[in-house]
Amino acid sequence: MSRLINSHTFDPQRINADLHSHTVASDGTLTAVELVQRAANNGVAHLAITDHDDTSSLAQARVEAAKHGVGFVNGVEISVTFCDKTVHIVGLGIDPDAPELRDGLARIRAGRDTRALAMGTALEAHGIGGAFEGALHYAGNPKLVSRTHFARHLVATGVCDTTQDVFQRYLVEGKPGYVPHDWASLSSALHWIHSAGGVAVIAHPGRYRFNTTQRWALLSEFKDLGGQAIEVVTGSHTVAQYSEYAKLAVEFGFAASRGSDFHSPTESRVDIGTLPELPSICEPVWARFRHLLSMQS
Ligand code: AMP
Ligand code: MN
Ligand code: MN
Ligand code: MN
């Protein structure tokens, strides 16, 4: 794959850091151990696991990462509502036991339970019965049912051919199985991350359907709240968006992150550790917590 190298170097730009990935604790299909092994095989030097609203994979992943000489960074991907849309904020280098973060994530997960039941009811009204129970079957963590688990169930039962197709037909805004939900506020998410000693990063900023004013509002409010970085090279961005968000990062004084957002060997377009390196104008976010990396690797 890339020219990225898998050992420590004086040039942080060229370190193979993958700071966004999922396990069965949220909507990934690999266990923490399997994910770390895959990352190690792919030459990842610094790995963050960033499950949605959950940190239960981190302890096991850290032990496995140490066996492979992979630097491990504790992460989480927090669901936030901003301008009536869902935005994801990644927290890196967090202490998962910090009380405000732990309690805040527990509240979001409780909200997920209610939403998942409502999604089941909405799909039922559309003639698709048993979807909640089906999704629950696919959720490795029964406390964290996501739209991805509904999508897997609807593919397995032949309603659609691919998970992508399920999202387009049933699970995105305006479609029958979509249930609007109030996640955390941006300020709460940043407060929890900071109270846990972490660095806040806007996940896949190119994915949100904001107009220019709303996008500007997100970036500036995030900055005012102490947000430090945005994802520039992510599995969700096009090559053109790498340049677009690299320039925005420089303009706002944000560091840049790189993360595949890997969920599954069969579903994810980008494998863990295989994205290109950050554009040279970017300051890698991992340079901002080098002390954590050296402690951890
Ligand atoms: P949730 O947090 O339950 O709303 O689920 C969001 C997750 O669904 C994201 O993290 C992605 O993994 C997945 N997802 C969202 N949109 C799509 C899409 N269009 N195609 C496939 N997966 C998607
Ligand atoms: Mn996901
Ligand atoms: Mn996300
Ligand atoms: Mn993600």
mmCIF file of C-alpha atoms and ligand atoms in Angstrom:
data_model
loop_
_atom_site.group_PDB
_atom_site.id
_atom_site.type_symbol
_atom_site.label_atom_id
_atom_site.label_comp_id
_atom_site.label_asym_id
_atom_site.label_seq_id
_atom_site.Cartn_x
_atom_site.Cartn_y
_atom_site.Cartn_z
ATOM 1 C CA MET A 1 0.000 0.000 0.000
ATOM 2 C CA SER A 2 1.160 3.458 0.858
ATOM 3 C CA ARG A 3 4.582 4.856 1.603
ATOM 4 C CA LEU A 4 3.593 5.176 5.245
ATOM 5 C CA ILE A 5 5.929 3.505 7.656
ATOM 6 C CA ASN A 6 5.088 1.462 10.694
ATOM 7 C CA SER A 7 7.688 2.512 13.207
ATOM 8 C CA HIS A 8 8.386 5.660 15.153
ATOM 9 C CA THR A 9 10.041 8.348 13.150
ATOM 10 C CA PHE A 10 10.962 11.982 13.502
ATOM 11 C CA ASP A 11 8.507 12.823 10.737
ATOM 12 C CA PRO A 12 5.039 12.459 12.301
ATOM 13 C CA GLN A 13 3.405 13.046 8.918
ATOM 14 C CA ARG A 14 4.586 9.650 7.731
ATOM 15 C CA ILE A 15 3.535 7.585 10.716
ATOM 16 C CA ASN A 16 0.769 5.141 9.863
ATOM 17 C CA ALA A 17 -1.813 6.397 12.353
ATOM 18 C CA ASP A 18 -5.413 5.226 12.030
ATOM 19 C CA LEU A 19 -7.452 7.094 14.617
ATOM 20 C CA HIS A 20 -11.028 6.060 13.789
ATOM 21 C CA SER A 21 -12.333 2.481 13.881
ATOM 22 C CA HIS A 22 -15.170 0.360 15.267
ATOM 23 C CA THR A 23 -15.579 -2.994 17.015
ATOM 24 C CA VAL A 24 -18.552 -5.156 18.015
ATOM 25 C CA ALA A 25 -18.959 -2.845 21.019
ATOM 26 C CA SER A 26 -20.724 -0.511 18.561
ATOM 27 C CA ASP A 27 -21.439 -1.251 14.907
ATOM 28 C CA GLY A 28 -18.222 -2.941 13.790
ATOM 29 C CA THR A 29 -18.105 -6.676 13.080
ATOM 30 C CA LEU A 30 -14.662 -7.499 14.540
ATOM 31 C CA THR A 31 -13.874 -7.964 18.208
ATOM 32 C CA ALA A 32 -11.293 -5.669 19.767
ATOM 33 C CA VAL A 33 -8.672 -8.431 19.476
ATOM 34 C CA GLU A 34 -9.465 -9.127 15.816
ATOM 35 C CA LEU A 35 -9.399 -5.428 14.963
ATOM 36 C CA VAL A 36 -6.022 -4.847 16.621
ATOM 37 C CA GLN A 37 -4.585 -7.915 14.857
ATOM 38 C CA ARG A 38 -5.832 -6.635 11.519
ATOM 39 C CA ALA A 39 -4.379 -3.180 12.210
ATOM 40 C CA ALA A 40 -1.018 -4.731 13.166
ATOM 41 C CA ASN A 41 -0.998 -6.834 9.968
ATOM 42 C CA ASN A 42 -1.704 -3.699 7.941
ATOM 43 C CA GLY A 43 1.247 -1.866 9.521
ATOM 44 C CA VAL A 44 -0.663 0.551 11.749
ATOM 45 C CA ALA A 45 1.720 2.218 14.221
ATOM 46 C CA HIS A 46 -0.871 4.185 16.204
ATOM 47 C CA LEU A 47 -4.421 2.919 16.479
ATOM 48 C CA ALA A 48 -7.496 4.478 18.058
ATOM 49 C CA ILE A 49 -10.691 2.511 18.547
ATOM 50 C CA THR A 50 -13.596 4.963 18.490
ATOM 51 C CA ASP A 51 -16.819 3.073 19.096
ATOM 52 C CA HIS A 52 -20.053 5.052 18.952
ATOM 53 C CA ASP A 53 -20.900 6.312 22.459
ATOM 54 C CA ASP A 54 -19.096 3.372 24.106
ATOM 55 C CA THR A 55 -15.653 2.636 25.502
ATOM 56 C CA SER A 56 -16.015 -1.012 26.526
ATOM 57 C CA SER A 57 -13.531 -2.365 23.936
ATOM 58 C CA LEU A 58 -10.639 -0.155 24.956
ATOM 59 C CA ALA A 59 -9.126 -2.127 27.837
ATOM 60 C CA GLN A 60 -8.947 -5.383 25.889
ATOM 61 C CA ALA A 61 -7.686 -3.642 22.760
ATOM 62 C CA ARG A 62 -4.884 -1.962 24.685
ATOM 63 C CA VAL A 63 -3.598 -5.313 25.977
ATOM 64 C CA GLU A 64 -3.687 -6.796 22.484
ATOM 65 C CA ALA A 65 -2.019 -3.717 20.947
ATOM 66 C CA ALA A 66 0.881 -4.009 23.394
ATOM 67 C CA LYS A 67 1.492 -7.600 22.218
ATOM 68 C CA HIS A 68 1.887 -6.341 18.644
ATOM 69 C CA GLY A 69 3.869 -3.181 19.414
ATOM 70 C CA VAL A 70 0.994 -1.026 18.166
ATOM 71 C CA GLY A 71 0.634 2.336 19.954
ATOM 72 C CA PHE A 72 -2.889 2.440 21.306
ATOM 73 C CA VAL A 73 -4.951 5.596 21.794
ATOM 74 C CA ASN A 74 -8.212 5.451 23.733
ATOM 75 C CA GLY A 75 -11.042 6.843 21.623
ATOM 76 C CA VAL A 76 -14.779 7.313 21.371
ATOM 77 C CA GLU A 77 -17.116 8.703 18.684
ATOM 78 C CA ILE A 78 -19.836 10.774 20.314
ATOM 79 C CA SER A 79 -23.221 11.335 18.607
ATOM 80 C CA VAL A 80 -24.141 15.024 18.678
ATOM 81 C CA THR A 81 -27.063 17.042 17.340
ATOM 82 C CA PHE A 82 -26.058 20.333 15.720
ATOM 83 C CA CYS A 83 -28.384 22.475 13.550
ATOM 84 C CA ASP A 84 -30.915 19.606 13.656
ATOM 85 C CA LYS A 85 -28.448 17.162 12.111
ATOM 86 C CA THR A 86 -26.290 14.410 13.544
ATOM 87 C CA VAL A 87 -22.603 15.234 13.830
ATOM 88 C CA HIS A 88 -19.935 12.888 15.151
ATOM 89 C CA ILE A 89 -17.213 14.125 17.475
ATOM 90 C CA VAL A 90 -14.255 11.846 18.125
ATOM 91 C CA GLY A 91 -12.498 12.068 21.481
ATOM 92 C CA LEU A 92 -8.888 10.871 21.474
ATOM 93 C CA GLY A 93 -6.645 10.146 24.442
ATOM 94 C CA ILE A 94 -9.621 10.021 26.805
ATOM 95 C CA ASP A 95 -9.777 8.407 30.221
ATOM 96 C CA PRO A 96 -12.862 6.167 29.845
ATOM 97 C CA ASP A 97 -13.398 6.148 33.606
ATOM 98 C CA ALA A 98 -13.730 9.931 33.890
ATOM 99 C CA PRO A 99 -17.159 10.354 35.552
ATOM 100 C CA GLU A 100 -18.680 13.053 33.320
ATOM 101 C CA LEU A 101 -17.732 11.238 30.119
ATOM 102 C CA ARG A 102 -18.825 7.860 31.471
ATOM 103 C CA ASP A 103 -22.217 9.204 32.651
ATOM 104 C CA GLY A 104 -22.796 11.260 29.496
ATOM 105 C CA LEU A 105 -22.157 8.239 27.255
ATOM 106 C CA ALA A 106 -24.480 6.115 29.397
ATOM 107 C CA ARG A 107 -27.254 8.690 28.834
ATOM 108 C CA ILE A 108 -26.744 8.649 25.056
ATOM 109 C CA ARG A 109 -26.872 4.849 25.032
ATOM 110 C CA ALA A 110 -30.151 4.918 26.980
ATOM 111 C CA GLY A 111 -31.548 7.272 24.304
ATOM 112 C CA ARG A 112 -30.447 4.751 21.658
ATOM 113 C CA ASP A 113 -32.654 2.069 23.253
ATOM 114 C CA THR A 114 -35.726 4.284 22.929
ATOM 115 C CA ARG A 115 -34.849 5.247 19.362
ATOM 116 C CA ALA A 116 -34.266 1.626 18.294
ATOM 117 C CA LEU A 117 -37.704 0.619 19.594
ATOM 118 C CA ALA A 118 -39.263 3.556 17.716
ATOM 119 C CA MET A 119 -37.413 2.512 14.542
ATOM 120 C CA GLY A 120 -38.837 -0.994 14.916
ATOM 121 C CA THR A 121 -42.347 0.457 15.260
ATOM 122 C CA ALA A 122 -41.845 2.758 12.250
ATOM 123 C CA LEU A 123 -40.648 -0.126 10.065
ATOM 124 C CA GLU A 124 -43.523 -2.289 11.298
ATOM 125 C CA ALA A 125 -45.987 0.415 10.182
ATOM 126 C CA HIS A 126 -44.284 0.153 6.793
ATOM 127 C CA GLY A 127 -44.908 -3.589 6.637
ATOM 128 C CA ILE A 128 -41.545 -4.809 7.942
ATOM 129 C CA GLY A 129 -42.142 -6.698 11.169
ATOM 130 C CA GLY A 130 -39.615 -7.902 13.748
ATOM 131 C CA ALA A 131 -36.917 -5.403 12.784
ATOM 132 C CA PHE A 132 -36.078 -4.343 16.344
ATOM 133 C CA GLU A 133 -35.564 -7.953 17.464
ATOM 134 C CA GLY A 134 -33.606 -8.603 14.259
ATOM 135 C CA ALA A 135 -31.335 -5.617 14.822
ATOM 136 C CA LEU A 136 -30.808 -6.650 18.441
ATOM 137 C CA HIS A 137 -29.609 -10.024 17.215
ATOM 138 C CA TYR A 138 -26.861 -8.289 15.189
ATOM 139 C CA ALA A 139 -25.808 -5.962 17.997
ATOM 140 C CA GLY A 140 -22.772 -7.426 19.750
ATOM 141 C CA ASN A 141 -23.542 -4.978 22.542
ATOM 142 C CA PRO A 142 -27.272 -5.116 23.418
ATOM 143 C CA LYS A 143 -26.957 -1.652 24.980
ATOM 144 C CA LEU A 144 -25.919 -0.183 21.666
ATOM 145 C CA VAL A 145 -28.284 -0.807 18.773
ATOM 146 C CA SER A 146 -27.465 1.325 15.753
ATOM 147 C CA ARG A 147 -28.951 1.837 12.303
ATOM 148 C CA THR A 148 -26.162 -0.396 10.985
ATOM 149 C CA HIS A 149 -27.628 -3.355 12.906
ATOM 150 C CA PHE A 150 -31.052 -2.710 11.363
ATOM 151 C CA ALA A 151 -29.348 -2.552 7.961
ATOM 152 C CA ARG A 152 -27.607 -5.920 8.489
ATOM 153 C CA HIS A 153 -30.888 -7.518 9.538
ATOM 154 C CA LEU A 154 -32.758 -6.164 6.501
ATOM 155 C CA VAL A 155 -30.033 -7.503 4.184
ATOM 156 C CA ALA A 156 -30.039 -10.905 5.916
ATOM 157 C CA THR A 157 -33.823 -11.165 5.549
ATOM 158 C CA GLY A 158 -33.706 -10.242 1.854
ATOM 159 C CA VAL A 159 -35.458 -6.863 2.111
ATOM 160 C CA CYS A 160 -32.450 -5.226 0.397
ATOM 161 C CA ASP A 161 -29.265 -6.477 -1.283
ATOM 162 C CA THR A 162 -26.736 -4.270 0.518
ATOM 163 C CA THR A 163 -26.535 -2.243 3.729
ATOM 164 C CA GLN A 164 -25.971 0.855 1.582
ATOM 165 C CA ASP A 165 -29.258 0.122 -0.157
ATOM 166 C CA VAL A 166 -31.065 -0.234 3.212
ATOM 167 C CA PHE A 167 -29.807 3.185 4.290
ATOM 168 C CA GLN A 168 -30.934 4.826 1.030
ATOM 169 C CA ARG A 169 -34.399 3.240 1.077
ATOM 170 C CA TYR A 170 -35.232 3.083 4.785
ATOM 171 C CA LEU A 171 -32.805 4.644 7.234
ATOM 172 C CA VAL A 172 -31.806 8.138 6.112
ATOM 173 C CA GLU A 173 -33.754 11.304 6.853
ATOM 174 C CA GLY A 174 -37.136 11.309 5.131
ATOM 175 C CA LYS A 175 -37.296 7.500 4.759
ATOM 176 C CA PRO A 176 -39.767 5.259 6.605
ATOM 177 C CA GLY A 177 -37.419 3.795 9.228
ATOM 178 C CA TYR A 178 -35.727 7.078 10.090
ATOM 179 C CA VAL A 179 -36.508 8.356 13.576
ATOM 180 C CA PRO A 180 -35.195 11.825 14.436
ATOM 181 C CA HIS A 181 -33.246 11.808 17.652
ATOM 182 C CA ASP A 182 -31.722 14.365 20.000
ATOM 183 C CA TRP A 183 -28.172 13.297 20.768
ATOM 184 C CA ALA A 184 -25.739 15.250 22.975
ATOM 185 C CA SER A 185 -25.130 18.963 22.430
ATOM 186 C CA LEU A 186 -21.795 19.977 20.918
ATOM 187 C CA SER A 187 -20.816 21.742 24.133
ATOM 188 C CA SER A 188 -21.617 18.696 26.304
ATOM 189 C CA ALA A 189 -19.589 16.391 24.051
ATOM 190 C CA LEU A 190 -16.572 18.686 24.191
ATOM 191 C CA HIS A 191 -16.959 19.159 27.919
ATOM 192 C CA TRP A 192 -17.003 15.387 28.492
ATOM 193 C CA ILE A 193 -13.957 14.844 26.260
ATOM 194 C CA HIS A 194 -11.985 17.618 27.930
ATOM 195 C CA SER A 195 -12.968 16.482 31.424
ATOM 196 C CA ALA A 196 -11.567 13.076 30.438
ATOM 197 C CA GLY A 197 -8.248 14.622 29.344
ATOM 198 C CA GLY A 198 -8.907 14.066 25.635
ATOM 199 C CA VAL A 199 -8.570 15.934 22.368
ATOM 200 C CA ALA A 200 -11.797 16.613 20.399
ATOM 201 C CA VAL A 201 -11.870 15.976 16.650
ATOM 202 C CA ILE A 202 -14.730 16.568 14.176
ATOM 203 C CA ALA A 203 -15.296 13.231 12.427
ATOM 204 C CA HIS A 204 -15.695 13.126 8.610
ATOM 205 C CA PRO A 205 -16.690 16.813 8.266
ATOM 206 C CA GLY A 206 -17.380 16.404 4.553
ATOM 207 C CA ARG A 207 -20.269 14.042 5.226
ATOM 208 C CA TYR A 208 -22.700 16.485 6.818
ATOM 209 C CA ARG A 209 -25.334 18.036 4.585
ATOM 210 C CA PHE A 210 -24.822 21.551 5.910
ATOM 211 C CA ASN A 211 -24.894 24.732 3.881
ATOM 212 C CA THR A 212 -21.794 26.949 3.952
ATOM 213 C CA THR A 213 -23.096 29.041 6.865
ATOM 214 C CA GLN A 214 -23.919 25.987 8.984
ATOM 215 C CA ARG A 215 -20.557 24.377 8.212
ATOM 216 C CA TRP A 216 -18.841 27.596 9.231
ATOM 217 C CA ALA A 217 -20.913 27.669 12.442
ATOM 218 C CA LEU A 218 -19.908 24.096 13.268
ATOM 219 C CA LEU A 219 -16.204 24.771 12.765
ATOM 220 C CA SER A 220 -16.199 28.052 14.680
ATOM 221 C CA GLU A 221 -18.345 26.869 17.597
ATOM 222 C CA PHE A 222 -16.196 23.748 17.837
ATOM 223 C CA LYS A 223 -13.097 25.943 17.933
ATOM 224 C CA ASP A 224 -14.613 28.269 20.555
ATOM 225 C CA LEU A 225 -15.387 25.222 22.716
ATOM 226 C CA GLY A 226 -11.733 24.150 22.597
ATOM 227 C CA GLY A 227 -11.955 21.635 19.738
ATOM 228 C CA GLN A 228 -8.479 20.970 18.382
ATOM 229 C CA ALA A 229 -8.710 18.937 15.183
ATOM 230 C CA ILE A 230 -10.786 17.780 12.224
ATOM 231 C CA GLU A 231 -10.530 14.609 10.209
ATOM 232 C CA VAL A 232 -8.982 15.392 6.850
ATOM 233 C CA VAL A 233 -8.057 11.980 5.445
ATOM 234 C CA THR A 234 -10.965 9.670 6.258
ATOM 235 C CA GLY A 235 -12.683 6.762 4.538
ATOM 236 C CA SER A 236 -15.692 9.063 4.057
ATOM 237 C CA HIS A 237 -13.863 11.770 2.066
ATOM 238 C CA THR A 238 -13.057 11.955 -1.604
ATOM 239 C CA VAL A 239 -9.537 12.889 -2.667
ATOM 240 C CA ALA A 240 -10.826 16.395 -3.480
ATOM 241 C CA GLN A 241 -12.177 16.638 0.085
ATOM 242 C CA TYR A 242 -8.734 15.769 1.510
ATOM 243 C CA SER A 243 -7.470 19.055 0.013
ATOM 244 C CA GLU A 244 -10.613 21.012 0.868
ATOM 245 C CA TYR A 245 -10.532 20.049 4.550
ATOM 246 C CA ALA A 246 -6.736 20.331 4.787
ATOM 247 C CA LYS A 247 -7.114 23.993 3.785
ATOM 248 C CA LEU A 248 -9.981 24.517 6.235
ATOM 249 C CA ALA A 249 -7.914 22.944 9.029
ATOM 250 C CA VAL A 250 -5.067 25.371 8.338
ATOM 251 C CA GLU A 251 -7.473 28.309 8.090
ATOM 252 C CA PHE A 252 -9.039 27.510 11.479
ATOM 253 C CA GLY A 253 -5.784 26.487 13.160
ATOM 254 C CA PHE A 254 -6.938 22.899 13.634
ATOM 255 C CA ALA A 255 -4.663 19.885 13.634
ATOM 256 C CA ALA A 256 -5.659 17.145 11.182
ATOM 257 C CA SER A 257 -6.605 13.542 11.813
ATOM 258 C CA ARG A 258 -6.468 10.446 9.667
ATOM 259 C CA GLY A 259 -8.853 7.543 10.218
ATOM 260 C CA SER A 260 -10.391 4.855 8.060
ATOM 261 C CA ASP A 261 -13.679 4.601 10.031
ATOM 262 C CA PHE A 262 -13.256 0.877 9.461
ATOM 263 C CA HIS A 263 -16.315 -1.187 10.482
ATOM 264 C CA SER A 264 -16.069 -4.523 8.715
ATOM 265 C CA PRO A 265 -13.909 -6.498 6.251
ATOM 266 C CA THR A 266 -16.948 -7.118 4.046
ATOM 267 C CA GLU A 267 -18.722 -3.770 4.343
ATOM 268 C CA SER A 268 -16.048 -1.085 4.609
ATOM 269 C CA ARG A 269 -14.666 0.513 1.474
ATOM 270 C CA VAL A 270 -11.353 1.388 3.156
ATOM 271 C CA ASP A 271 -9.360 -1.148 5.179
ATOM 272 C CA ILE A 272 -7.742 -0.133 8.445
ATOM 273 C CA GLY A 273 -4.349 1.546 8.005
ATOM 274 C CA THR A 274 -4.509 1.914 4.226
ATOM 275 C CA LEU A 275 -5.441 5.558 3.676
ATOM 276 C CA PRO A 276 -2.921 7.956 2.107
ATOM 277 C CA GLU A 277 -0.886 10.195 4.394
ATOM 278 C CA LEU A 278 -2.103 13.668 5.384
ATOM 279 C CA PRO A 279 -1.491 16.550 2.955
ATOM 280 C CA SER A 280 1.841 18.183 3.812
ATOM 281 C CA ILE A 281 0.210 21.476 4.926
ATOM 282 C CA CYS A 282 -1.468 19.650 7.842
ATOM 283 C CA GLU A 283 -0.263 19.304 11.402
ATOM 284 C CA PRO A 284 -1.009 15.682 12.417
ATOM 285 C CA VAL A 285 -3.204 15.556 15.523
ATOM 286 C CA TRP A 286 -1.088 12.726 16.940
ATOM 287 C CA ALA A 287 1.801 15.197 17.243
ATOM 288 C CA ARG A 288 -0.348 16.993 19.860
ATOM 289 C CA PHE A 289 -0.438 14.028 22.181
ATOM 290 C CA ARG A 290 2.924 12.501 21.543
ATOM 291 C CA HIS A 291 3.374 12.072 25.302
ATOM 292 C CA LEU A 292 0.389 9.707 25.277
ATOM 293 C CA LEU A 293 1.783 7.766 22.348
ATOM 294 C CA SER A 294 5.201 7.355 23.904
ATOM 295 C CA MET A 295 3.598 6.208 27.151
ATOM 296 C CA GLN A 296 1.380 3.781 25.348
ATOM 297 C CA SER A 297 3.638 2.222 22.751
HETATM 298 P P1 AMP B 1 -26.571 5.519 14.232
HETATM 299 O O1 AMP B 1 -25.484 6.002 15.151
HETATM 300 O O2 AMP B 1 -27.377 4.412 14.834
HETATM 301 O O3 AMP B 1 -27.438 6.640 13.684
HETATM 302 O O4 AMP B 1 -25.868 4.850 12.991
HETATM 303 C C1 AMP B 1 -24.919 5.578 12.270
HETATM 304 C C2 AMP B 1 -24.006 4.611 11.563
HETATM 305 O O5 AMP B 1 -24.663 4.122 10.406
HETATM 306 C C3 AMP B 1 -22.770 5.305 11.029
HETATM 307 O O6 AMP B 1 -21.776 5.342 12.011
HETATM 308 C C4 AMP B 1 -22.369 4.411 9.889
HETATM 309 O O7 AMP B 1 -21.656 3.305 10.381
HETATM 310 C C5 AMP B 1 -23.700 3.907 9.368
HETATM 311 N N1 AMP B 1 -24.177 4.686 8.206
HETATM 312 C C6 AMP B 1 -24.707 5.915 8.198
HETATM 313 N N2 AMP B 1 -25.077 6.275 6.943
HETATM 314 C C7 AMP B 1 -24.779 5.214 6.150
HETATM 315 C C8 AMP B 1 -24.924 4.936 4.762
HETATM 316 N N3 AMP B 1 -25.467 5.839 3.926
HETATM 317 N N4 AMP B 1 -24.508 3.741 4.320
HETATM 318 C C9 AMP B 1 -23.982 2.808 5.150
HETATM 319 N N5 AMP B 1 -23.815 3.015 6.473
HETATM 320 C C10 AMP B 1 -24.205 4.194 6.966
HETATM 321 MN MN MN B 2 -20.831 3.401 12.500
HETATM 322 MN MN MN B 3 -19.266 8.677 12.164
HETATM 323 MN MN MN B 4 -17.169 6.029 12.907
#
